[in-house]
Amino acid sequence: MMLVVVRVGVCVHIFMLFHFACLASHSCHPEESSALLHLRTQLITNTTFYEDNYYVNRCPYIYPKMRMWANGTDCCSWMGVTCDSLSGHVIGLDLSCSGLVGHQFPWHQFQYLDLSFNLMDDDISSFFCNTTSLEVINLSHNRFTGTFPQCLANCSYLTDLDLQMNNLHDTLPDIFKHLDQLETLNLNGNQFKGLLPKSLSNSINLVDLDLGNNQFEDTFPNWLQNLSTLEILVLRGNKLYGPIANLKSENIFPILIIFDISCNNLSGSLPKAYIQNFQAMKIVGDEVQRRLVDYIDTSFGAIVGNILPEYDNSVIATVKGTNTPFAKIPTTFVNIDLSENKFEGEIPDDFGELHGLIGLNLSHNRLVGNIPHSLGNLTNLESLDLSSNMLTGDIPTELANLNFLEVLNLSQNQLVGPIPRGKQFDTFSNNSYEGNMGLCGLPLSVQCNNNVPLQQYPPSSEAEDKFGFGWKPVAIGYACGMVLGIGLGFYVFSIGKPQWLVIMFGGKRIKRRRRGNRRARTT
Ligand SMILES: *[C@@H]1O[C@H](CO)[C@@H](O)[C@H](O)[C@H]1NC(C)=O
Ligand SMILES: *[C@@H]1O[C@H](CO)[C@@H](O)[C@H](O)[C@H]1NC(C)=O
Ligand SMILES: *[C@@H]1O[C@H](CO)[C@@H](O)[C@H](O)[C@H]1NC(C)=O
Ligand SMILES: *[C@@H]1O[C@H](CO)[C@@H](O)[C@H](O)[C@H]1NC(C)=O
Ligand SMILES: *[C@@H]1O[C@H](CO)[C@@H](O)[C@H](O)[C@H]1NC(C)=O
Ligand SMILES: *[C@@H]1O[C@H](CO)[C@@H](O)[C@H](O)[C@H]1NC(C)=O
Ligand SMILES: *[C@@H]1O[C@H](CO)[C@@H](O)[C@H](O)[C@H]1NC(C)=O
Ligand SMILES: *[C@@H]1O[C@H](CO)[C@@H](O)[C@H](O)[C@H]1NC(C)=O
Ligand SMILES: *[C@@H]1O[C@H](CO)[C@@H](O)[C@H](O)[C@H]1NC(C)=O
């Protein structure tokens, strides 16, 4: 919140400076002044907008900017109007947060157009057909309908296109080969569907690509790897499916710092080749911080907005679980979210080399094997969620080295042994570990006895549903085991005690006793 306020302050300051500069050098062209005044008569506002908490909480100012425009004054000094400092022509219009409603709008030859956070609901399918000069278009957080505006193919100077949080639908046209200046493309939170447009691989200047929370149905776009300037890739909340190919290339997304492909239908093993090539994520420091604020605003804002009817600007909370606000504002924000897919196999050690990582979420997959000890090298990690997998083995004591770890979720796995103590580990509650039968020690009430739990508690029904091996098969297994055991016991008795049998079933006997305990507690 603080950060946002500060940023707004700075922006306002810069905005004012520009205006004084304009005033000093040029006054506005009269025909443009009257065109703007004419435009104002066509704009319709909804007064309830100004009391709507959704917008009040998100807008730095909530005010119909054009209401201050006065005939006879220099239009370059008008609120929301930007003029070219040399020619004096109006080149930009910012009517964000102005309470505008649908059906307003002549698209002039602007370079910069910001209508974000309004209530506009026009069908924009055939917009922008008369404009070629637009460089920045921000129609985010409105109610625009229709399909992706095809005519944008003619806006070859376009660098930023933000259409997030609208009601746009249908497939994306394959026009991006015409938009090779594009740096930001944000379509998060619409109803776009179908294949991801392959021509995006021609937008070789893309820095921020966010197609999250749509209905895209495709395999993972390996062909995006050519975009060597990409820093942010968000494909979460679509219907992407199938395995991610293990590419041989050694130059995959070298400067990516945010990789969010969660909540899809992706399968196969975790994309090891990608993880090995995320060079920027191996760097710790300030180099990767400049995109932070933008990303939080444009992406996480949208996501939280979907989940909660209202949220404040401390949206990073989602990254760390909903009820956990950030204690400090991170200087860098390096995040990998592969959660809620169908990834299987083991967690590669290679994650441990991404020393810049702040958030890692691999939860809700089908991962097996041990938690790699190398994760203890991720000393900047603030949030680690490995919950709802099938991980086994014990919790590496190296994880206690993670001094900044604020959120840890290892619940709903099959981990065993004592929970590490000390440092950050003393701050996690038992929620971080629930649904692991074999864990013991504080903060669980189950005490350790020679590194194994002294007693057991029943498995949660959630774990049963997810992995399909719940209480009932265990009971059946126990029954079968008992029959087998009695049979073997009889055999052992009748032929003496072969040493191999005693060794082999020595451990099993303890297990059977435990299962017995468990049944006793559930019934
Ligand atoms: C602005 O004022 C001028 C005269 O000062 C007038 O001719 C013109 O019609 C006015 N424009 C609008 C849009 O009111
Ligand atoms: C484009 O310009 C033509 C003529 O200049 C005009 O008739 C048409 O309405 C304009 N279309 C849009 C969408 O602004
Ligand atoms: C580009 O603009 C021309 C007119 O200048 C128009 O005929 C054409 O349809 C436009 N192309 C696209 C893809 O919108
Ligand atoms: C995921 O894939 C399965 C088939 O493998 C399909 O039944 C299911 O509907 C898919 N889910 C989504 C959200 O696409
Ligand atoms: C569009 O506007 C919103 C809200 O003002 C802002 O958060 C976002 O960064 C803008 N998008 C671009 C691409 O500048
Ligand atoms: C990890 O991802 C899951 C599913 O996408 C989400 O519910 C959870 O809140 C995330 N964990 C953290 C710590 O953000
Ligand atoms: C990472 O951790 C592993 C195991 O804990 C250790 O052997 C290795 O030296 C560490 N590597 C780096 C680069 O810190
Ligand atoms: C951990 O993740 C599980 C689901 O995987 C979730 O139900 C639980 O609330 C999470 N706990 C914490 C402390 O985040
Ligand atoms: C978790 O902690 C609470 C108290 O904080 C305790 O009542 C509960 O029994 C604990 N649960 C387990 C499984 O240890």
XYZ file of C-alpha atoms and ligand atoms in Angstrom:
649
model
C 0.000 0.000 0.000
C 2.743 2.362 1.036
C 4.699 1.604 -2.108
C 1.712 2.329 -4.282
C 1.047 5.600 -2.539
C 4.637 6.678 -2.954
C 4.568 5.741 -6.594
C 1.390 7.667 -7.164
C 2.981 10.640 -5.517
C 5.961 10.457 -7.813
C 3.729 10.068 -10.856
C 1.666 13.094 -9.915
C 4.825 15.051 -9.465
C 6.181 14.091 -12.859
C 2.798 14.773 -14.381
C 2.793 18.303 -12.980
C 6.327 18.971 -14.144
C 5.379 17.969 -17.655
C 2.453 20.244 -17.626
C 4.448 23.225 -16.569
C 6.945 22.388 -19.287
C 4.121 22.317 -21.824
C 2.731 25.580 -20.563
C 6.072 27.239 -20.855
C 6.817 26.142 -24.395
C 3.500 25.862 -26.228
C -0.128 26.535 -25.950
C -2.528 24.065 -27.362
C -3.696 24.103 -30.955
C -7.189 25.666 -31.086
C -8.726 22.938 -33.246
C -7.527 20.296 -30.802
C -8.869 22.287 -27.910
C -12.307 22.398 -29.461
C -12.114 18.728 -30.445
C -11.473 17.867 -26.803
C -14.305 20.112 -25.643
C -16.532 18.403 -28.165
C -15.384 15.020 -26.910
C -16.297 16.081 -23.394
C -19.901 16.693 -24.398
C -20.081 13.098 -25.635
C -18.691 11.481 -22.512
C -21.219 9.999 -20.121
C -20.369 9.370 -16.496
C -21.996 7.282 -13.833
C -22.036 9.105 -10.521
C -22.447 5.955 -8.401
C -18.966 5.036 -9.636
C -17.379 7.565 -7.318
C -18.759 5.813 -4.252
C -18.036 2.281 -5.421
C -15.420 0.881 -3.067
C -14.045 -1.394 -5.758
C -12.827 1.632 -7.691
C -12.189 3.867 -4.687
C -9.672 1.308 -3.423
C -7.914 0.920 -6.749
C -7.812 4.395 -8.198
C -5.221 6.912 -7.048
C -7.749 9.611 -7.919
C -11.368 8.967 -8.609
C -12.624 11.964 -10.478
C -14.053 12.868 -13.900
C -10.846 14.453 -15.185
C -12.541 16.178 -18.131
C -14.792 18.172 -15.812
C -11.896 20.551 -15.190
C -11.381 21.328 -18.861
C -12.240 24.995 -19.471
C -12.614 26.749 -22.782
C -10.167 29.572 -23.152
C -7.380 27.904 -21.171
C -4.442 25.980 -22.622
C -5.630 22.440 -23.275
C -2.103 21.119 -22.689
C -2.604 22.010 -19.037
C -5.881 20.130 -18.770
C -6.091 17.177 -16.477
C -5.399 13.953 -18.349
C -4.168 15.674 -21.510
C -0.570 15.268 -22.684
C 0.978 17.395 -25.445
C 4.126 16.838 -27.441
C 6.736 19.109 -25.917
C 8.024 20.218 -29.336
C 4.962 20.436 -31.575
C 2.391 21.187 -28.882
C 0.015 18.644 -30.382
C -2.154 16.575 -28.088
C -0.621 13.112 -28.109
C -2.007 11.474 -25.007
C -5.246 11.161 -23.139
C -5.652 9.667 -19.675
C -9.256 9.423 -18.573
C -8.717 6.530 -16.194
C -10.833 6.359 -13.054
C -13.260 8.937 -14.408
C -16.508 7.009 -14.122
C -17.009 6.785 -17.885
C -19.738 4.514 -19.167
C -20.098 2.875 -22.589
C -20.930 3.968 -26.079
C -17.875 7.461 -25.838
C -15.646 7.229 -28.122
C -13.860 8.794 -31.116
C -10.391 7.292 -31.379
C -8.165 10.186 -32.318
C -4.599 9.984 -33.525
C -3.226 9.691 -30.036
C -0.016 7.990 -29.080
C -1.152 7.316 -25.562
C -4.651 6.385 -24.488
C -5.556 5.352 -20.951
C -9.190 4.617 -20.190
C -8.472 2.095 -17.450
C -10.825 1.668 -14.494
C -14.055 2.906 -16.010
C -17.383 1.283 -16.753
C -17.147 1.356 -20.524
C -18.917 -1.507 -22.255
C -18.568 -0.817 -25.976
C -17.968 -3.640 -28.409
C -14.362 -2.910 -29.367
C -14.089 -5.505 -32.167
C -13.795 -2.843 -34.879
C -12.078 -0.124 -32.901
C -8.710 1.390 -33.827
C -9.316 1.034 -37.553
C -8.641 4.698 -38.184
C -5.578 4.988 -35.994
C -2.007 4.048 -36.725
C -0.121 6.234 -34.262
C -1.099 4.566 -30.994
C 1.810 3.358 -28.915
C 0.145 2.728 -25.571
C -3.433 1.515 -25.218
C -4.809 0.866 -21.771
C -8.446 -0.208 -21.654
C -7.949 -2.427 -18.614
C -10.569 -2.896 -15.889
C -13.660 -1.984 -17.879
C -16.552 -3.976 -19.306
C -15.559 -3.863 -22.943
C -17.062 -6.624 -25.055
C -16.462 -8.147 -28.476
C -13.434 -9.791 -29.985
C -9.803 -8.752 -30.083
C -9.666 -5.605 -32.271
C -8.221 -6.865 -35.574
C -7.346 -3.380 -36.793
C -4.591 -3.164 -34.191
C -2.518 -4.877 -36.857
C -2.206 -1.404 -38.344
C -0.796 0.104 -35.149
C 2.744 -0.905 -35.907
C 4.197 1.428 -33.250
C 2.233 -0.254 -30.475
C 4.416 -0.958 -27.442
C 1.879 -1.538 -24.664
C -1.525 -3.125 -24.980
C -3.424 -3.668 -21.760
C -6.912 -5.138 -22.113
C -6.967 -7.047 -18.828
C -10.189 -7.495 -16.884
C -12.798 -7.011 -19.593
C -15.342 -9.277 -21.254
C -13.591 -9.934 -24.535
C -14.055 -13.327 -26.134
C -13.218 -15.661 -29.019
C -9.849 -16.588 -30.490
C -6.888 -14.250 -30.918
C -6.103 -13.297 -34.514
C -2.600 -14.203 -35.627
C -1.577 -10.590 -36.240
C 1.397 -10.200 -33.957
C 3.974 -10.341 -36.713
C 2.855 -6.761 -37.474
C 3.437 -5.728 -33.868
C 7.129 -6.228 -33.492
C 7.501 -3.209 -31.176
C 5.190 -4.739 -28.582
C 6.674 -4.853 -25.090
C 3.609 -5.468 -22.951
C 0.618 -7.595 -23.841
C -1.840 -8.099 -21.020
C -5.086 -9.916 -21.756
C -5.558 -11.387 -18.264
C -9.105 -11.958 -17.099
C -11.085 -12.149 -20.334
C -12.724 -15.080 -22.128
C -10.312 -15.552 -24.974
C -10.157 -19.148 -26.145
C -8.538 -21.475 -28.651
C -4.883 -21.677 -29.565
C -2.193 -19.283 -28.451
C -1.246 -17.217 -31.516
C 2.087 -18.456 -32.884
C 2.853 -15.065 -34.406
C 3.626 -13.868 -30.862
C 7.054 -15.352 -31.455
C 7.603 -12.439 -33.877
C 7.054 -9.851 -31.158
C 10.695 -10.080 -30.298
C 10.610 -7.094 -27.948
C 8.054 -8.582 -25.584
C 8.952 -8.085 -21.944
C 5.669 -8.792 -20.207
C 3.255 -11.372 -21.591
C 0.181 -12.065 -19.483
C -2.523 -14.252 -21.000
C -3.683 -15.608 -17.637
C -7.250 -16.393 -16.619
C -8.697 -17.009 -20.054
C -9.815 -20.199 -21.794
C -6.831 -20.856 -24.016
C -6.610 -24.530 -24.883
C -3.247 -25.492 -26.277
C -0.020 -27.252 -25.458
C 2.717 -25.299 -23.719
C 4.076 -22.653 -26.141
C 7.684 -23.812 -26.454
C 8.003 -21.509 -29.434
C 8.008 -18.519 -27.080
C 11.546 -19.403 -26.022
C 12.834 -17.193 -28.869
C 11.650 -14.173 -26.909
C 14.922 -13.479 -25.207
C 13.674 -10.194 -23.677
C 10.787 -11.800 -21.825
C 10.806 -11.092 -18.087
C 7.260 -12.013 -17.180
C 5.311 -14.970 -18.532
C 1.877 -15.574 -17.031
C -0.315 -18.283 -18.518
C -2.097 -19.302 -15.325
C -5.748 -20.278 -15.240
C -6.163 -21.563 -18.774
C -6.648 -25.032 -20.220
C -3.100 -25.720 -21.316
C -2.428 -29.436 -21.413
C 0.195 -32.070 -22.093
C 3.858 -32.312 -21.161
C 6.396 -29.489 -21.527
C 9.061 -30.700 -23.919
C 12.547 -31.012 -22.453
C 14.327 -28.682 -24.839
C 17.981 -29.077 -25.634
C 18.496 -25.360 -26.215
C 20.705 -23.466 -23.800
C 19.104 -20.112 -24.296
C 15.585 -20.424 -22.965
C 14.092 -17.302 -21.379
C 17.427 -16.061 -20.035
C 15.977 -13.008 -18.289
C 12.638 -14.370 -17.143
C 11.895 -13.603 -13.502
C 8.230 -14.523 -13.255
C 7.043 -17.856 -14.589
C 3.434 -18.552 -13.707
C 1.735 -21.446 -15.480
C -0.353 -22.571 -12.512
C -3.931 -23.836 -12.681
C -3.726 -25.550 -16.042
C -3.787 -29.165 -17.119
C -0.071 -29.557 -17.816
C 1.420 -32.990 -17.201
C 4.647 -34.941 -17.435
C 7.745 -34.115 -15.462
C 8.583 -30.629 -14.219
C 10.214 -28.552 -17.006
C 13.798 -29.165 -15.949
C 15.419 -27.663 -19.062
C 13.625 -24.393 -18.446
C 14.577 -24.322 -14.808
C 18.219 -24.916 -15.686
C 18.133 -21.987 -18.128
C 16.451 -19.316 -16.025
C 19.701 -17.346 -15.785
C 18.194 -14.175 -14.306
C 16.634 -16.137 -11.469
C 20.097 -17.260 -10.436
C 21.064 -13.659 -9.746
C 20.360 -12.094 -6.402
C 20.049 -8.370 -6.157
C 18.358 -5.323 -7.542
C 18.810 -5.956 -11.241
C 15.454 -7.559 -11.621
C 13.357 -5.258 -9.498
C 12.092 -2.682 -11.925
C 9.165 -4.748 -13.198
C 7.932 -5.532 -9.729
C 5.368 -2.837 -9.232
C 3.881 -3.165 -12.709
C 3.497 -6.854 -12.318
C 1.801 -6.617 -8.990
C -0.650 -4.059 -10.327
C -1.467 -5.727 -13.578
C -1.459 -9.382 -12.741
C -1.942 -10.133 -9.143
C -4.447 -7.336 -8.796
C -6.594 -9.056 -11.363
C -6.262 -12.422 -9.757
C -7.070 -11.250 -6.280
C -9.899 -9.252 -7.728
C -11.380 -12.483 -9.011
C -11.158 -14.238 -5.712
C -12.112 -11.510 -3.305
C -14.860 -9.003 -3.881
C -12.612 -6.361 -2.402
C -8.924 -6.164 -1.793
C -6.434 -3.530 -0.938
C -3.264 -2.929 -2.845
C -1.108 -5.235 -0.757
C -1.908 -7.883 -3.330
C 1.267 -9.863 -2.918
C -0.687 -11.586 -0.207
C -1.899 -14.179 -2.748
C 1.618 -15.211 -3.457
C 2.008 -16.085 0.149
C -1.379 -17.494 0.887
C -4.423 -15.362 1.351
C -4.123 -14.412 5.001
C -0.457 -13.614 5.097
C 0.367 -10.004 4.321
C 3.901 -9.066 3.445
C 5.984 -7.943 6.380
C 8.371 -6.126 4.081
C 8.322 -4.966 0.502
C 10.728 -7.122 -1.456
C 13.336 -5.409 -3.582
C 13.080 -8.151 -6.135
C 10.238 -10.419 -6.995
C 11.297 -13.633 -8.587
C 8.578 -16.209 -8.675
C 7.845 -19.648 -10.094
C 4.313 -20.979 -9.832
C 3.640 -24.400 -11.332
C 0.857 -25.260 -8.893
C -2.394 -27.002 -9.670
C -1.381 -28.959 -12.720
C -0.728 -32.647 -13.231
C 3.040 -32.582 -13.044
C 4.545 -35.835 -11.855
C 7.954 -37.263 -11.033
C 10.547 -35.769 -8.709
C 11.490 -32.178 -7.932
C 14.788 -31.574 -9.772
C 17.765 -30.451 -7.675
C 18.188 -27.639 -10.208
C 15.642 -25.476 -8.385
C 18.335 -24.982 -5.765
C 20.373 -22.934 -8.221
C 17.749 -20.242 -8.671
C 19.184 -18.198 -5.818
C 17.055 -15.172 -6.622
C 13.771 -17.013 -6.054
C 11.377 -15.370 -3.624
C 8.336 -17.525 -4.239
C 8.113 -21.169 -5.284
C 4.773 -22.928 -5.571
C 4.665 -26.535 -6.743
C 1.531 -27.448 -4.809
C -1.392 -29.510 -6.081
C 0.501 -31.739 -8.453
C 1.526 -35.399 -8.365
C 5.135 -34.981 -7.368
C 6.925 -37.860 -5.695
C 10.318 -38.462 -4.112
C 12.161 -36.386 -1.552
C 12.294 -32.648 -1.045
C 15.711 -31.780 -2.555
C 18.291 -30.681 0.012
C 19.387 -28.086 -2.533
C 16.282 -26.009 -1.742
C 18.182 -25.004 1.357
C 20.339 -22.880 -0.965
C 17.420 -20.605 -1.835
C 18.302 -18.134 0.862
C 16.015 -15.411 -0.500
C 12.944 -17.578 -0.478
C 9.981 -16.047 1.335
C 7.300 -18.494 0.325
C 7.522 -22.233 -0.346
C 4.412 -24.274 -1.084
C 4.881 -27.971 -1.849
C 1.516 -29.023 -0.429
C -0.842 -31.613 -1.911
C 1.671 -33.822 -3.617
C 2.982 -37.288 -2.801
C 6.388 -36.286 -1.467
C 8.136 -38.753 0.804
C 11.179 -38.808 3.046
C 11.977 -36.248 5.701
C 12.086 -32.470 5.696
C 15.691 -31.465 4.882
C 17.249 -29.697 7.839
C 18.849 -27.317 5.307
C 15.474 -25.597 4.976
C 16.070 -24.098 8.408
C 18.706 -21.910 6.676
C 16.004 -19.997 4.836
C 16.028 -16.888 6.973
C 13.365 -14.991 5.033
C 10.892 -17.830 4.760
C 7.524 -16.535 5.907
C 5.192 -19.082 4.381
C 5.839 -22.793 4.341
C 3.240 -25.325 3.289
C 4.211 -28.985 3.206
C 0.766 -30.273 4.100
C -0.948 -33.221 2.376
C 2.137 -35.226 1.503
C 3.684 -38.411 2.855
C 6.616 -36.890 4.692
C 8.124 -38.594 7.705
C 10.457 -37.908 10.593
C 11.042 -34.960 12.880
C 10.228 -31.400 11.855
C 13.404 -29.266 11.848
C 13.628 -26.715 14.638
C 15.199 -23.311 14.953
C 15.093 -19.966 13.141
C 12.089 -19.564 10.844
C 10.885 -23.059 11.627
C 9.847 -21.893 15.072
C 7.345 -19.508 13.460
C 5.295 -21.987 11.425
C 2.142 -23.436 12.892
C 1.021 -27.023 12.543
C -1.116 -26.052 9.500
C 2.092 -26.149 7.505
C 2.422 -29.885 8.062
C -1.069 -31.336 8.345
C -1.923 -34.463 6.410
C 1.524 -36.049 6.693
C 1.167 -39.257 8.671
C 4.804 -39.739 9.505
C 5.879 -36.289 10.760
C 6.508 -35.656 14.413
C 7.751 -33.031 16.836
C 6.736 -29.427 17.455
C 4.510 -27.725 16.369
C 2.620 -31.002 15.943
C 1.205 -32.547 19.078
C 2.715 -35.884 17.988
C 6.028 -36.424 19.762
C 8.990 -38.117 18.174
C 10.339 -41.392 19.419
C 13.652 -42.238 17.732
C 12.696 -39.938 14.862
C 9.346 -41.604 14.264
C 5.989 -40.424 15.557
C 5.028 -41.770 18.937
C 1.391 -41.987 17.952
C -0.692 -41.450 14.860
C -3.717 -39.423 14.018
C -6.257 -40.185 11.289
C -5.609 -39.118 7.710
C -7.756 -36.275 6.435
C -10.449 -37.170 3.949
C -9.028 -34.592 1.511
C -5.867 -36.607 1.047
C -7.956 -39.705 0.457
C -10.000 -38.109 -2.284
C -6.993 -36.701 -4.024
C -4.743 -39.661 -4.243
C -7.268 -42.438 -4.068
C -5.464 -44.315 -1.368
C -7.224 -43.540 1.767
C -8.280 -45.267 4.824
C -10.242 -48.127 3.271
C -7.447 -49.670 1.163
C -5.200 -49.403 4.192
C -7.734 -51.333 6.243
C -8.005 -53.953 3.528
C -4.222 -54.051 3.356
C -4.124 -54.560 7.075
C -6.618 -57.396 6.912
C -4.660 -59.064 4.109
C -1.434 -58.431 5.944
C -2.842 -60.030 9.045
C -3.944 -63.144 7.182
C -0.525 -63.337 5.545
C 1.119 -62.653 8.882
C -0.796 -65.402 10.672
C 0.005 -67.768 7.834
C 3.698 -66.890 7.947
C 3.715 -67.020 11.715
C 2.387 -70.505 11.563
C 5.008 -71.367 8.942
C 7.784 -69.887 11.072
C 6.543 -71.749 14.079
C 6.360 -75.028 12.287
C 9.817 -74.833 10.612
C 11.772 -72.811 13.178
C 12.935 -69.180 12.695
C 14.657 -68.467 9.396
C 16.721 -65.290 9.979
C 15.722 -63.631 6.677
C 12.058 -63.809 7.584
C 12.609 -62.185 10.936
C 14.583 -59.345 9.349
C 12.119 -58.884 6.542
C 9.093 -58.671 8.755
C 10.745 -57.041 11.725
C 9.879 -53.587 10.407
C 6.528 -54.616 9.078
C 5.417 -55.699 12.488
C 5.794 -52.176 13.841
C 3.889 -50.813 10.892
C 1.046 -53.188 11.424
C 0.793 -52.144 15.001
C 0.560 -48.535 13.929
C -2.143 -49.243 11.443
C -4.010 -50.959 14.205
C -3.761 -47.840 16.342
C -5.008 -45.720 13.510
C -8.033 -47.881 12.967
C -8.798 -47.847 16.629
C -8.830 -44.035 16.562
C -11.060 -43.657 13.519
C -13.658 -46.222 14.487
C -14.808 28.308 -26.793
O -14.820 29.717 -26.735
C -14.843 30.344 -28.018
C -14.812 31.832 -27.806
O -14.016 32.181 -26.745
C -16.073 29.933 -28.782
O -16.012 30.509 -30.071
C -16.148 28.462 -28.881
O -17.373 28.051 -29.487
C -16.059 27.818 -27.518
N -16.004 26.394 -27.684
C -16.787 25.569 -26.991
C -16.678 24.133 -27.335
O -17.536 25.936 -26.139
C -13.050 5.915 -39.651
O -12.984 7.051 -40.481
C -14.054 7.126 -41.394
C -13.841 8.295 -42.302
O -12.815 9.107 -41.873
C -15.357 7.264 -40.628
O -16.438 7.302 -41.523
C -15.523 6.061 -39.687
O -16.662 6.230 -38.896
C -14.322 5.928 -38.810
N -14.435 4.715 -38.049
C -14.241 4.659 -36.751
C -14.407 3.328 -36.117
O -13.915 5.609 -36.094
C -5.506 -1.223 -41.995
O -6.017 -0.001 -42.462
C -6.557 -0.067 -43.769
C -6.999 1.302 -44.131
O -5.981 2.214 -43.929
C -7.721 -1.004 -43.802
O -8.226 -1.117 -45.086
C -7.282 -2.350 -43.319
O -8.384 -3.179 -43.187
C -6.607 -2.230 -41.980
N -6.066 -3.507 -41.643
C -6.416 -4.149 -40.562
C -5.843 -5.496 -40.343
O -7.170 -3.669 -39.758
C -7.811 -31.811 -18.062
O -7.602 -32.959 -18.841
C -8.548 -34.007 -18.616
C -8.169 -35.174 -19.493
O -6.809 -35.458 -19.366
C -9.949 -33.517 -18.938
O -10.882 -34.506 -18.638
C -10.237 -32.263 -18.120
O -11.488 -31.724 -18.484
C -9.169 -31.210 -18.339
N -9.407 -30.088 -17.464
C -9.329 -28.826 -17.870
C -9.585 -27.787 -16.849
O -9.053 -28.533 -19.013
C -3.004 0.232 -17.314
O -3.598 0.913 -16.241
C -3.560 0.229 -15.014
C -4.333 1.018 -14.000
O -4.126 2.360 -14.117
C -2.104 0.054 -14.624
O -2.031 -0.670 -13.416
C -1.382 -0.723 -15.704
O -0.022 -0.830 -15.393
C -1.528 -0.016 -17.048
N -0.981 -0.868 -18.079
C 0.062 -0.527 -18.825
C 0.488 -1.498 -19.846
O 0.638 0.538 -18.681
C 0.018 -22.119 -4.297
O -0.880 -22.412 -5.335
C -2.151 -22.853 -4.884
C -2.947 -23.279 -6.106
O -2.720 -22.460 -7.198
C -2.797 -21.735 -4.112
O -4.066 -22.142 -3.663
C -1.913 -21.397 -2.923
O -2.454 -20.310 -2.210
C -0.519 -21.038 -3.389
N 0.346 -20.931 -2.226
C 0.884 -19.791 -1.833
C 1.747 -19.852 -0.646
O 0.674 -18.744 -2.411
C 23.452 -26.386 -2.710
O 23.088 -27.345 -1.756
C 23.718 -28.590 -1.874
C 23.100 -29.549 -0.890
O 22.671 -28.915 0.271
C 25.217 -28.401 -1.704
O 25.884 -29.624 -1.825
C 25.708 -27.446 -2.766
O 27.064 -27.174 -2.596
C 24.930 -26.154 -2.747
N 25.291 -25.364 -3.918
C 25.448 -24.045 -3.905
C 25.829 -23.424 -5.205
O 25.281 -23.384 -2.921
C -1.578 -25.592 2.792
O -2.103 -26.136 1.595
C -3.351 -26.791 1.757
C -3.754 -27.354 0.410
O -2.689 -27.896 -0.279
C -4.369 -25.811 2.251
O -5.606 -26.478 2.464
C -3.909 -25.204 3.558
O -4.795 -24.207 3.952
C -2.522 -24.590 3.402
N -2.038 -24.199 4.705
C -1.361 -23.070 4.903
C -0.886 -22.829 6.288
O -1.153 -22.275 4.011
C -2.276 -27.981 16.069
O -2.139 -26.978 17.046
C -3.288 -26.783 17.845
C -2.995 -25.676 18.812
O -2.266 -24.665 18.233
C -3.643 -28.057 18.577
O -4.856 -27.871 19.266
C -3.798 -29.211 17.576
O -3.999 -30.411 18.277
C -2.563 -29.340 16.738
N -2.792 -30.370 15.747
C -1.907 -31.309 15.486
C -2.302 -32.306 14.438
O -0.856 -31.384 16.032
